[in-house]
């Protein structure tokens, strides 16, 4: 598979601990937020386990620092479960972040995991199309937070999806008839090990973002990150290797375990 993305230089911040990685990401987030002119700021958040502590930190430290009234909050992906299910990315974000912040319902744009996946992917794609500014026809998030699962997925684009699609189609719907007409900013995928349906932003809209931060912690991610950061041939199977930022920047925030270091380092460092 050909992809120009995987050789693009990217920034990597390696910290001693998960907590320091969260702090490094938070400082960078505040710095970029403060550079955005007075207007709405479009943010898309990932779910899973890794952001939970980050969101705890934001809810403590960023309550006053960020002008939350400017934020329009979206999700990178959602599991197709009810909003009050423990697997719901919305529920996790609500618990760890949203309930602590001065956000109104009009600022919160959740993916409705309880609805029909294909219809909801269409609705969410249309919402993004309508609400976000565009660059070269593609909606532009100011800030996208991504992670990498221990099975190598990013957003809800799974490694095996890479083999089924050309790079510029990554994350677009599989060929289930019901999803054939799903618009391009969102897609329905399935978690390979249990078949759970997911709704995800697709690679074109992720890559159009102004800033992409990728938070990866823990030693179970080290092998994948070693492939990804060294741009090995094997890394091409991982969707994160196809995140390159068409017009923006991509920064990885890792703790030393995810970066494959077993010894202590002294402080966060940029490579
Ligand atoms: C999801 C997430 C996903 C996440 C990675 C990392 O719903 O699965 O949005 O994209 O970023 O899977 O998840 P963990 O931190 O749980 O490993």
PDB file of C-alpha atoms and ligand atoms in Angstrom:
ATOM      1  CA  UNK A   1       0.000   0.000   0.000  1.00  0.00           C
ATOM      2  CA  UNK A   2       1.340   3.411  -0.930  1.00  0.00           C
ATOM      3  CA  UNK A   3       1.093   6.215   1.588  1.00  0.00           C
ATOM      4  CA  UNK A   4       3.010   9.438   1.694  1.00  0.00           C
ATOM      5  CA  UNK A   5       1.875  10.021   5.254  1.00  0.00           C
ATOM      6  CA  UNK A   6       4.050   7.605   7.123  1.00  0.00           C
ATOM      7  CA  UNK A   7       7.326   9.311   6.324  1.00  0.00           C
ATOM      8  CA  UNK A   8       6.184  12.747   7.397  1.00  0.00           C
ATOM      9  CA  UNK A   9       8.170  14.013  10.400  1.00  0.00           C
ATOM     10  CA  UNK A  10       6.131  14.416  13.533  1.00  0.00           C
ATOM     11  CA  UNK A  11       6.798  15.704  16.994  1.00  0.00           C
ATOM     12  CA  UNK A  12       7.082  13.276  19.877  1.00  0.00           C
ATOM     13  CA  UNK A  13       7.083  14.303  23.511  1.00  0.00           C
ATOM     14  CA  UNK A  14       8.247  11.536  25.822  1.00  0.00           C
ATOM     15  CA  UNK A  15       7.543  11.904  29.525  1.00  0.00           C
ATOM     16  CA  UNK A  16       8.484   9.832  32.540  1.00  0.00           C
ATOM     17  CA  UNK A  17       5.001   8.982  33.625  1.00  0.00           C
ATOM     18  CA  UNK A  18       1.448   8.998  32.369  1.00  0.00           C
ATOM     19  CA  UNK A  19       0.772  11.950  34.630  1.00  0.00           C
ATOM     20  CA  UNK A  20       3.645  13.927  33.098  1.00  0.00           C
ATOM     21  CA  UNK A  21       2.481  13.006  29.608  1.00  0.00           C
ATOM     22  CA  UNK A  22      -0.963  14.347  30.494  1.00  0.00           C
ATOM     23  CA  UNK A  23       0.602  17.540  31.822  1.00  0.00           C
ATOM     24  CA  UNK A  24       2.766  18.011  28.737  1.00  0.00           C
ATOM     25  CA  UNK A  25      -0.254  17.567  26.482  1.00  0.00           C
ATOM     26  CA  UNK A  26      -2.301  19.933  28.622  1.00  0.00           C
ATOM     27  CA  UNK A  27       0.336  22.690  28.444  1.00  0.00           C
ATOM     28  CA  UNK A  28       0.531  22.315  24.680  1.00  0.00           C
ATOM     29  CA  UNK A  29      -3.276  22.354  24.420  1.00  0.00           C
ATOM     30  CA  UNK A  30      -3.569  25.561  26.450  1.00  0.00           C
ATOM     31  CA  UNK A  31      -0.824  27.212  24.394  1.00  0.00           C
ATOM     32  CA  UNK A  32      -2.506  26.445  21.108  1.00  0.00           C
ATOM     33  CA  UNK A  33      -5.982  27.352  22.411  1.00  0.00           C
ATOM     34  CA  UNK A  34      -4.718  30.754  23.469  1.00  0.00           C
ATOM     35  CA  UNK A  35      -3.329  31.407  19.994  1.00  0.00           C
ATOM     36  CA  UNK A  36      -6.707  30.862  18.324  1.00  0.00           C
ATOM     37  CA  UNK A  37      -8.421  34.185  17.591  1.00  0.00           C
ATOM     38  CA  UNK A  38     -11.706  34.991  19.390  1.00  0.00           C
ATOM     39  CA  UNK A  39     -14.072  32.565  17.693  1.00  0.00           C
ATOM     40  CA  UNK A  40     -15.585  29.133  18.216  1.00  0.00           C
ATOM     41  CA  UNK A  41     -13.038  26.364  18.753  1.00  0.00           C
ATOM     42  CA  UNK A  42     -13.892  22.950  17.317  1.00  0.00           C
ATOM     43  CA  UNK A  43     -12.593  20.035  19.337  1.00  0.00           C
ATOM     44  CA  UNK A  44     -12.963  16.280  18.758  1.00  0.00           C
ATOM     45  CA  UNK A  45     -12.146  13.929  21.627  1.00  0.00           C
ATOM     46  CA  UNK A  46     -11.341  10.231  21.688  1.00  0.00           C
ATOM     47  CA  UNK A  47     -12.577   7.864  24.352  1.00  0.00           C
ATOM     48  CA  UNK A  48     -11.251   4.649  25.832  1.00  0.00           C
ATOM     49  CA  UNK A  49      -9.209   4.502  29.022  1.00  0.00           C
ATOM     50  CA  UNK A  50      -6.204   6.694  28.330  1.00  0.00           C
ATOM     51  CA  UNK A  51      -7.957  10.100  28.272  1.00  0.00           C
ATOM     52  CA  UNK A  52      -9.698   9.570  31.611  1.00  0.00           C
ATOM     53  CA  UNK A  53      -6.847  10.908  33.708  1.00  0.00           C
ATOM     54  CA  UNK A  54      -6.227  13.648  31.165  1.00  0.00           C
ATOM     55  CA  UNK A  55      -9.842  14.763  31.463  1.00  0.00           C
ATOM     56  CA  UNK A  56      -9.587  14.640  35.267  1.00  0.00           C
ATOM     57  CA  UNK A  57      -6.612  16.976  34.973  1.00  0.00           C
ATOM     58  CA  UNK A  58      -8.452  19.307  32.598  1.00  0.00           C
ATOM     59  CA  UNK A  59     -11.481  19.430  34.859  1.00  0.00           C
ATOM     60  CA  UNK A  60      -9.258  20.487  37.749  1.00  0.00           C
ATOM     61  CA  UNK A  61      -6.737  22.747  36.037  1.00  0.00           C
ATOM     62  CA  UNK A  62      -8.396  24.113  32.917  1.00  0.00           C
ATOM     63  CA  UNK A  63     -11.738  25.119  34.347  1.00  0.00           C
ATOM     64  CA  UNK A  64     -10.654  28.758  34.558  1.00  0.00           C
ATOM     65  CA  UNK A  65      -7.736  28.731  32.094  1.00  0.00           C
ATOM     66  CA  UNK A  66      -9.767  27.950  28.990  1.00  0.00           C
ATOM     67  CA  UNK A  67     -12.686  30.021  27.772  1.00  0.00           C
ATOM     68  CA  UNK A  68     -15.040  27.064  27.534  1.00  0.00           C
ATOM     69  CA  UNK A  69     -17.843  29.238  26.120  1.00  0.00           C
ATOM     70  CA  UNK A  70     -15.946  29.202  22.807  1.00  0.00           C
ATOM     71  CA  UNK A  71     -15.669  25.410  22.658  1.00  0.00           C
ATOM     72  CA  UNK A  72     -17.781  23.218  20.397  1.00  0.00           C
ATOM     73  CA  UNK A  73     -17.232  19.660  21.551  1.00  0.00           C
ATOM     74  CA  UNK A  74     -17.410  16.672  19.222  1.00  0.00           C
ATOM     75  CA  UNK A  75     -16.247  13.065  19.420  1.00  0.00           C
ATOM     76  CA  UNK A  76     -13.711  11.233  17.300  1.00  0.00           C
ATOM     77  CA  UNK A  77     -15.618   7.990  17.707  1.00  0.00           C
ATOM     78  CA  UNK A  78     -18.321   6.233  19.646  1.00  0.00           C
ATOM     79  CA  UNK A  79     -19.233   2.686  20.466  1.00  0.00           C
ATOM     80  CA  UNK A  80     -22.767   1.781  19.337  1.00  0.00           C
ATOM     81  CA  UNK A  81     -24.189   1.427  22.820  1.00  0.00           C
ATOM     82  CA  UNK A  82     -26.660   3.555  24.824  1.00  0.00           C
ATOM     83  CA  UNK A  83     -25.276   6.823  26.216  1.00  0.00           C
ATOM     84  CA  UNK A  84     -25.446   5.502  29.774  1.00  0.00           C
ATOM     85  CA  UNK A  85     -23.572   2.272  28.991  1.00  0.00           C
ATOM     86  CA  UNK A  86     -20.169   1.890  30.651  1.00  0.00           C
ATOM     87  CA  UNK A  87     -18.629   1.450  27.182  1.00  0.00           C
ATOM     88  CA  UNK A  88     -19.960   4.787  25.969  1.00  0.00           C
ATOM     89  CA  UNK A  89     -17.252   7.318  25.164  1.00  0.00           C
ATOM     90  CA  UNK A  90     -19.787  10.056  25.830  1.00  0.00           C
ATOM     91  CA  UNK A  91     -20.510   8.666  29.295  1.00  0.00           C
ATOM     92  CA  UNK A  92     -16.793   8.538  30.083  1.00  0.00           C
ATOM     93  CA  UNK A  93     -16.290  12.114  28.900  1.00  0.00           C
ATOM     94  CA  UNK A  94     -19.377  13.290  30.721  1.00  0.00           C
ATOM     95  CA  UNK A  95     -18.134  11.757  33.969  1.00  0.00           C
ATOM     96  CA  UNK A  96     -14.499  12.832  33.788  1.00  0.00           C
ATOM     97  CA  UNK A  97     -14.830  16.197  32.043  1.00  0.00           C
ATOM     98  CA  UNK A  98     -18.128  17.661  30.946  1.00  0.00           C
ATOM     99  CA  UNK A  99     -19.945  17.675  34.269  1.00  0.00           C
ATOM    100  CA  UNK A 100     -17.125  19.742  35.779  1.00  0.00           C
ATOM    101  CA  UNK A 101     -17.093  22.418  33.076  1.00  0.00           C
ATOM    102  CA  UNK A 102     -19.302  25.379  32.229  1.00  0.00           C
ATOM    103  CA  UNK A 103     -20.561  23.896  28.938  1.00  0.00           C
ATOM    104  CA  UNK A 104     -24.118  24.201  27.654  1.00  0.00           C
ATOM    105  CA  UNK A 105     -26.004  21.510  25.749  1.00  0.00           C
ATOM    106  CA  UNK A 106     -25.600  23.547  22.563  1.00  0.00           C
ATOM    107  CA  UNK A 107     -21.832  23.097  22.798  1.00  0.00           C
ATOM    108  CA  UNK A 108     -21.927  19.320  23.176  1.00  0.00           C
ATOM    109  CA  UNK A 109     -22.339  17.242  20.033  1.00  0.00           C
ATOM    110  CA  UNK A 110     -22.312  13.617  21.007  1.00  0.00           C
ATOM    111  CA  UNK A 111     -22.508  10.678  18.611  1.00  0.00           C
ATOM    112  CA  UNK A 112     -25.728   8.836  19.431  1.00  0.00           C
ATOM    113  CA  UNK A 113     -24.471   5.306  19.949  1.00  0.00           C
ATOM    114  CA  UNK A 114     -27.973   4.093  20.712  1.00  0.00           C
ATOM    115  CA  UNK A 115     -29.304   4.983  17.250  1.00  0.00           C
ATOM    116  CA  UNK A 116     -29.056   3.031  14.009  1.00  0.00           C
ATOM    117  CA  UNK A 117     -25.307   3.166  13.194  1.00  0.00           C
ATOM    118  CA  UNK A 118     -25.579   4.055   9.533  1.00  0.00           C
ATOM    119  CA  UNK A 119     -28.258   6.697  10.050  1.00  0.00           C
ATOM    120  CA  UNK A 120     -26.306   8.164  12.944  1.00  0.00           C
ATOM    121  CA  UNK A 121     -23.059   8.215  10.959  1.00  0.00           C
ATOM    122  CA  UNK A 122     -24.956  10.117   8.272  1.00  0.00           C
ATOM    123  CA  UNK A 123     -26.460  12.554  10.777  1.00  0.00           C
ATOM    124  CA  UNK A 124     -23.116  13.195  12.458  1.00  0.00           C
ATOM    125  CA  UNK A 125     -21.321  13.599   9.156  1.00  0.00           C
ATOM    126  CA  UNK A 126     -23.930  16.156   8.078  1.00  0.00           C
ATOM    127  CA  UNK A 127     -23.616  17.955  11.413  1.00  0.00           C
ATOM    128  CA  UNK A 128     -19.850  18.235  10.976  1.00  0.00           C
ATOM    129  CA  UNK A 129     -20.315  19.396   7.407  1.00  0.00           C
ATOM    130  CA  UNK A 130     -22.720  22.130   8.549  1.00  0.00           C
ATOM    131  CA  UNK A 131     -21.047  23.290  11.769  1.00  0.00           C
ATOM    132  CA  UNK A 132     -17.338  23.314  11.000  1.00  0.00           C
ATOM    133  CA  UNK A 133     -15.357  25.709   8.836  1.00  0.00           C
ATOM    134  CA  UNK A 134     -13.932  24.101   5.698  1.00  0.00           C
ATOM    135  CA  UNK A 135     -10.576  24.094   3.983  1.00  0.00           C
ATOM    136  CA  UNK A 136     -10.476  22.746   0.439  1.00  0.00           C
ATOM    137  CA  UNK A 137     -13.922  21.253   0.957  1.00  0.00           C
ATOM    138  CA  UNK A 138     -13.048  19.344   4.132  1.00  0.00           C
ATOM    139  CA  UNK A 139     -14.334  20.293   7.607  1.00  0.00           C
ATOM    140  CA  UNK A 140     -11.528  21.497   9.885  1.00  0.00           C
ATOM    141  CA  UNK A 141     -11.311  20.719  13.580  1.00  0.00           C
ATOM    142  CA  UNK A 142      -8.994  22.969  15.553  1.00  0.00           C
ATOM    143  CA  UNK A 143      -7.939  20.138  17.779  1.00  0.00           C
ATOM    144  CA  UNK A 144      -8.321  16.346  17.561  1.00  0.00           C
ATOM    145  CA  UNK A 145      -7.311  14.061  20.409  1.00  0.00           C
ATOM    146  CA  UNK A 146      -6.401  10.536  19.321  1.00  0.00           C
ATOM    147  CA  UNK A 147      -5.118   7.400  20.999  1.00  0.00           C
ATOM    148  CA  UNK A 148      -3.831   4.011  19.956  1.00  0.00           C
ATOM    149  CA  UNK A 149      -5.540   0.882  21.273  1.00  0.00           C
ATOM    150  CA  UNK A 150      -3.553  -2.162  22.300  1.00  0.00           C
ATOM    151  CA  UNK A 151      -4.988  -3.852  19.193  1.00  0.00           C
ATOM    152  CA  UNK A 152      -3.596  -0.977  17.111  1.00  0.00           C
ATOM    153  CA  UNK A 153      -6.797   0.900  16.371  1.00  0.00           C
ATOM    154  CA  UNK A 154      -7.100   4.672  16.280  1.00  0.00           C
ATOM    155  CA  UNK A 155     -10.416   6.501  16.404  1.00  0.00           C
ATOM    156  CA  UNK A 156     -12.554   3.442  15.540  1.00  0.00           C
ATOM    157  CA  UNK A 157     -10.488   2.578  12.509  1.00  0.00           C
ATOM    158  CA  UNK A 158      -8.998  -0.879  13.049  1.00  0.00           C
ATOM    159  CA  UNK A 159      -5.798  -2.272  11.558  1.00  0.00           C
ATOM    160  CA  UNK A 160      -7.620  -4.673   9.284  1.00  0.00           C
ATOM    161  CA  UNK A 161      -9.585  -1.789   7.806  1.00  0.00           C
ATOM    162  CA  UNK A 162      -6.297  -0.575   6.330  1.00  0.00           C
ATOM    163  CA  UNK A 163      -6.051  -3.617   4.141  1.00  0.00           C
ATOM    164  CA  UNK A 164      -9.487  -3.098   2.710  1.00  0.00           C
ATOM    165  CA  UNK A 165      -9.138   0.499   1.658  1.00  0.00           C
ATOM    166  CA  UNK A 166      -6.814   2.747  -0.231  1.00  0.00           C
ATOM    167  CA  UNK A 167      -5.043   5.204   2.102  1.00  0.00           C
ATOM    168  CA  UNK A 168      -7.245   8.107   1.147  1.00  0.00           C
ATOM    169  CA  UNK A 169     -10.322   6.060   1.937  1.00  0.00           C
ATOM    170  CA  UNK A 170      -9.178   4.830   5.329  1.00  0.00           C
ATOM    171  CA  UNK A 171     -12.022   4.630   7.728  1.00  0.00           C
ATOM    172  CA  UNK A 172     -14.722   4.877   5.143  1.00  0.00           C
ATOM    173  CA  UNK A 173     -17.625   2.518   5.437  1.00  0.00           C
ATOM    174  CA  UNK A 174     -17.275  -1.130   4.781  1.00  0.00           C
ATOM    175  CA  UNK A 175     -19.442  -2.454   2.032  1.00  0.00           C
ATOM    176  CA  UNK A 176     -22.417  -3.504   4.131  1.00  0.00           C
ATOM    177  CA  UNK A 177     -25.314  -2.464   1.935  1.00  0.00           C
ATOM    178  CA  UNK A 178     -26.961  -0.434   4.663  1.00  0.00           C
ATOM    179  CA  UNK A 179     -23.915   1.782   4.966  1.00  0.00           C
ATOM    180  CA  UNK A 180     -23.129   2.247   1.310  1.00  0.00           C
ATOM    181  CA  UNK A 181     -24.414   5.793   1.297  1.00  0.00           C
ATOM    182  CA  UNK A 182     -22.781   6.931   4.514  1.00  0.00           C
ATOM    183  CA  UNK A 183     -21.194  10.334   3.897  1.00  0.00           C
ATOM    184  CA  UNK A 184     -17.459  10.643   3.990  1.00  0.00           C
ATOM    185  CA  UNK A 185     -16.746  12.434   7.267  1.00  0.00           C
ATOM    186  CA  UNK A 186     -18.029   9.555   9.378  1.00  0.00           C
ATOM    187  CA  UNK A 187     -18.078   5.839   8.976  1.00  0.00           C
ATOM    188  CA  UNK A 188     -19.446   2.692  10.572  1.00  0.00           C
ATOM    189  CA  UNK A 189     -16.852   0.082  11.483  1.00  0.00           C
ATOM    190  CA  UNK A 190     -16.841  -3.072  13.601  1.00  0.00           C
ATOM    191  CA  UNK A 191     -14.473  -4.013  16.389  1.00  0.00           C
ATOM    192  CA  UNK A 192     -12.882  -7.182  15.022  1.00  0.00           C
ATOM    193  CA  UNK A 193     -12.827  -9.253  18.208  1.00  0.00           C
ATOM    194  CA  UNK A 194     -16.483  -8.869  19.203  1.00  0.00           C
ATOM    195  CA  UNK A 195     -18.212  -7.320  16.206  1.00  0.00           C
ATOM    196  CA  UNK A 196     -19.285  -4.225  18.161  1.00  0.00           C
ATOM    197  CA  UNK A 197     -20.374  -1.493  15.801  1.00  0.00           C
ATOM    198  CA  UNK A 198     -18.554   1.807  16.029  1.00  0.00           C
ATOM    199  CA  UNK A 199     -19.036   5.218  14.465  1.00  0.00           C
ATOM    200  CA  UNK A 200     -15.842   7.047  13.665  1.00  0.00           C
ATOM    201  CA  UNK A 201     -14.485  10.137  11.998  1.00  0.00           C
ATOM    202  CA  UNK A 202     -12.739   9.132   8.797  1.00  0.00           C
ATOM    203  CA  UNK A 203      -9.108   9.743   7.969  1.00  0.00           C
ATOM    204  CA  UNK A 204      -9.682  12.703   5.618  1.00  0.00           C
ATOM    205  CA  UNK A 205     -11.354  14.779   8.326  1.00  0.00           C
ATOM    206  CA  UNK A 206      -8.809  13.698  10.961  1.00  0.00           C
ATOM    207  CA  UNK A 207      -6.003  14.697   8.646  1.00  0.00           C
ATOM    208  CA  UNK A 208      -7.575  18.050   7.882  1.00  0.00           C
ATOM    209  CA  UNK A 209      -7.394  19.134  11.545  1.00  0.00           C
ATOM    210  CA  UNK A 210      -5.218  22.063  12.550  1.00  0.00           C
ATOM    211  CA  UNK A 211      -3.678  20.164  15.474  1.00  0.00           C
ATOM    212  CA  UNK A 212      -3.719  16.461  16.231  1.00  0.00           C
ATOM    213  CA  UNK A 213      -2.494  15.249  19.606  1.00  0.00           C
ATOM    214  CA  UNK A 214      -1.953  11.522  20.090  1.00  0.00           C
ATOM    215  CA  UNK A 215      -1.791  10.337  23.684  1.00  0.00           C
ATOM    216  CA  UNK A 216      -0.322   6.869  24.222  1.00  0.00           C
ATOM    217  CA  UNK A 217       0.737   5.437  27.564  1.00  0.00           C
ATOM    218  CA  UNK A 218       1.594   2.048  29.017  1.00  0.00           C
ATOM    219  CA  UNK A 219       3.958  -0.730  28.089  1.00  0.00           C
ATOM    220  CA  UNK A 220       1.296  -2.732  26.236  1.00  0.00           C
ATOM    221  CA  UNK A 221       1.472  -0.091  23.492  1.00  0.00           C
ATOM    222  CA  UNK A 222       5.293  -0.109  23.251  1.00  0.00           C
ATOM    223  CA  UNK A 223       5.610  -2.625  20.446  1.00  0.00           C
ATOM    224  CA  UNK A 224       3.096  -0.808  18.261  1.00  0.00           C
ATOM    225  CA  UNK A 225       4.634   2.586  19.006  1.00  0.00           C
ATOM    226  CA  UNK A 226       8.095   1.253  18.207  1.00  0.00           C
ATOM    227  CA  UNK A 227       6.850   0.324  14.740  1.00  0.00           C
ATOM    228  CA  UNK A 228       4.990   3.580  14.294  1.00  0.00           C
ATOM    229  CA  UNK A 229       7.709   5.953  15.459  1.00  0.00           C
ATOM    230  CA  UNK A 230      10.351   4.137  13.406  1.00  0.00           C
ATOM    231  CA  UNK A 231       8.127   4.058  10.321  1.00  0.00           C
ATOM    232  CA  UNK A 232       8.690   0.360   9.766  1.00  0.00           C
ATOM    233  CA  UNK A 233       6.891  -1.481   7.012  1.00  0.00           C
ATOM    234  CA  UNK A 234       4.766  -3.167   9.690  1.00  0.00           C
ATOM    235  CA  UNK A 235       3.646   0.202  10.992  1.00  0.00           C
ATOM    236  CA  UNK A 236       1.573   0.708   7.856  1.00  0.00           C
ATOM    237  CA  UNK A 237      -1.095  -1.620   9.199  1.00  0.00           C
ATOM    238  CA  UNK A 238      -1.778   0.804  12.045  1.00  0.00           C
ATOM    239  CA  UNK A 239      -4.186   3.638  11.212  1.00  0.00           C
ATOM    240  CA  UNK A 240      -2.147   6.067  13.299  1.00  0.00           C
ATOM    241  CA  UNK A 241       0.637   5.747  10.714  1.00  0.00           C
ATOM    242  CA  UNK A 242      -1.685   7.392   8.252  1.00  0.00           C
ATOM    243  CA  UNK A 243      -2.325  10.432  10.425  1.00  0.00           C
ATOM    244  CA  UNK A 244      -0.050  13.112   9.072  1.00  0.00           C
ATOM    245  CA  UNK A 245      -1.882  16.417   9.192  1.00  0.00           C
ATOM    246  CA  UNK A 246      -2.489  17.813   5.734  1.00  0.00           C
ATOM    247  CA  UNK A 247      -2.192  21.404   6.920  1.00  0.00           C
ATOM    248  CA  UNK A 248      -1.612  21.101  10.630  1.00  0.00           C
ATOM    249  CA  UNK A 249       0.676  19.359  13.024  1.00  0.00           C
ATOM    250  CA  UNK A 250       0.670  15.977  14.699  1.00  0.00           C
ATOM    251  CA  UNK A 251       2.246  15.597  18.129  1.00  0.00           C
ATOM    252  CA  UNK A 252       2.624  12.340  20.021  1.00  0.00           C
ATOM    253  CA  UNK A 253       2.624  12.426  23.821  1.00  0.00           C
ATOM    254  CA  UNK A 254       3.985   9.206  25.269  1.00  0.00           C
ATOM    255  CA  UNK A 255       5.097   8.012  28.643  1.00  0.00           C
ATOM    256  CA  UNK A 256       8.416   6.195  28.760  1.00  0.00           C
ATOM    257  CA  UNK A 257       6.709   2.789  28.883  1.00  0.00           C
ATOM    258  CA  UNK A 258       4.818   3.356  25.645  1.00  0.00           C
ATOM    259  CA  UNK A 259       8.019   4.745  24.136  1.00  0.00           C
ATOM    260  CA  UNK A 260       9.783   1.498  25.030  1.00  0.00           C
ATOM    261  CA  UNK A 261      12.115   2.916  27.671  1.00  0.00           C
ATOM    262  CA  UNK A 262      12.580   0.862  30.778  1.00  0.00           C
ATOM    263  CA  UNK A 263      14.894   3.281  32.556  1.00  0.00           C
ATOM    264  CA  UNK A 264      13.877   6.568  34.098  1.00  0.00           C
ATOM    265  CA  UNK A 265      14.246   9.684  32.033  1.00  0.00           C
ATOM    266  CA  UNK A 266      14.523  13.016  33.769  1.00  0.00           C
ATOM    267  CA  UNK A 267      11.834  15.144  32.188  1.00  0.00           C
ATOM    268  CA  UNK A 268       9.556  15.534  29.197  1.00  0.00           C
ATOM    269  CA  UNK A 269      11.556  15.914  26.055  1.00  0.00           C
ATOM    270  CA  UNK A 270      10.752  16.771  22.493  1.00  0.00           C
ATOM    271  CA  UNK A 271      12.234  14.729  19.680  1.00  0.00           C
TER     272      UNK A 271
HETATM  273  C1  LIG B   1     -12.289   4.047  21.483  1.00  0.00           C
HETATM  274  C2  LIG B   1     -11.352   5.184  21.497  1.00  0.00           C
HETATM  275  C3  LIG B   1     -10.061   4.808  20.822  1.00  0.00           C
HETATM  276  C4  LIG B   1      -8.963   5.082  21.782  1.00  0.00           C
HETATM  277  C5  LIG B   1      -7.925   4.021  21.731  1.00  0.00           C
HETATM  278  C6  LIG B   1      -7.101   3.979  22.987  1.00  0.00           C
HETATM  279  O1  LIG B   1     -13.459   4.287  21.646  1.00  0.00           O
HETATM  280  O2  LIG B   1     -11.836   2.901  21.374  1.00  0.00           O
HETATM  281  O3  LIG B   1     -11.845   6.384  21.125  1.00  0.00           O
HETATM  282  O4  LIG B   1      -9.828   5.378  19.611  1.00  0.00           O
HETATM  283  O5  LIG B   1      -8.373   6.315  21.559  1.00  0.00           O
HETATM  284  O6  LIG B   1      -8.555   2.776  21.634  1.00  0.00           O
HETATM  285  O7  LIG B   1      -7.924   3.435  23.958  1.00  0.00           O
HETATM  286  P1  LIG B   1      -7.373   2.929  25.324  1.00  0.00           P
HETATM  287  O8  LIG B   1      -6.832   4.125  26.001  1.00  0.00           O
HETATM  288  O9  LIG B   1      -8.565   2.369  26.030  1.00  0.00           O
HETATM  289  O10 LIG B   1      -6.328   1.916  25.047  1.00  0.00           O
END
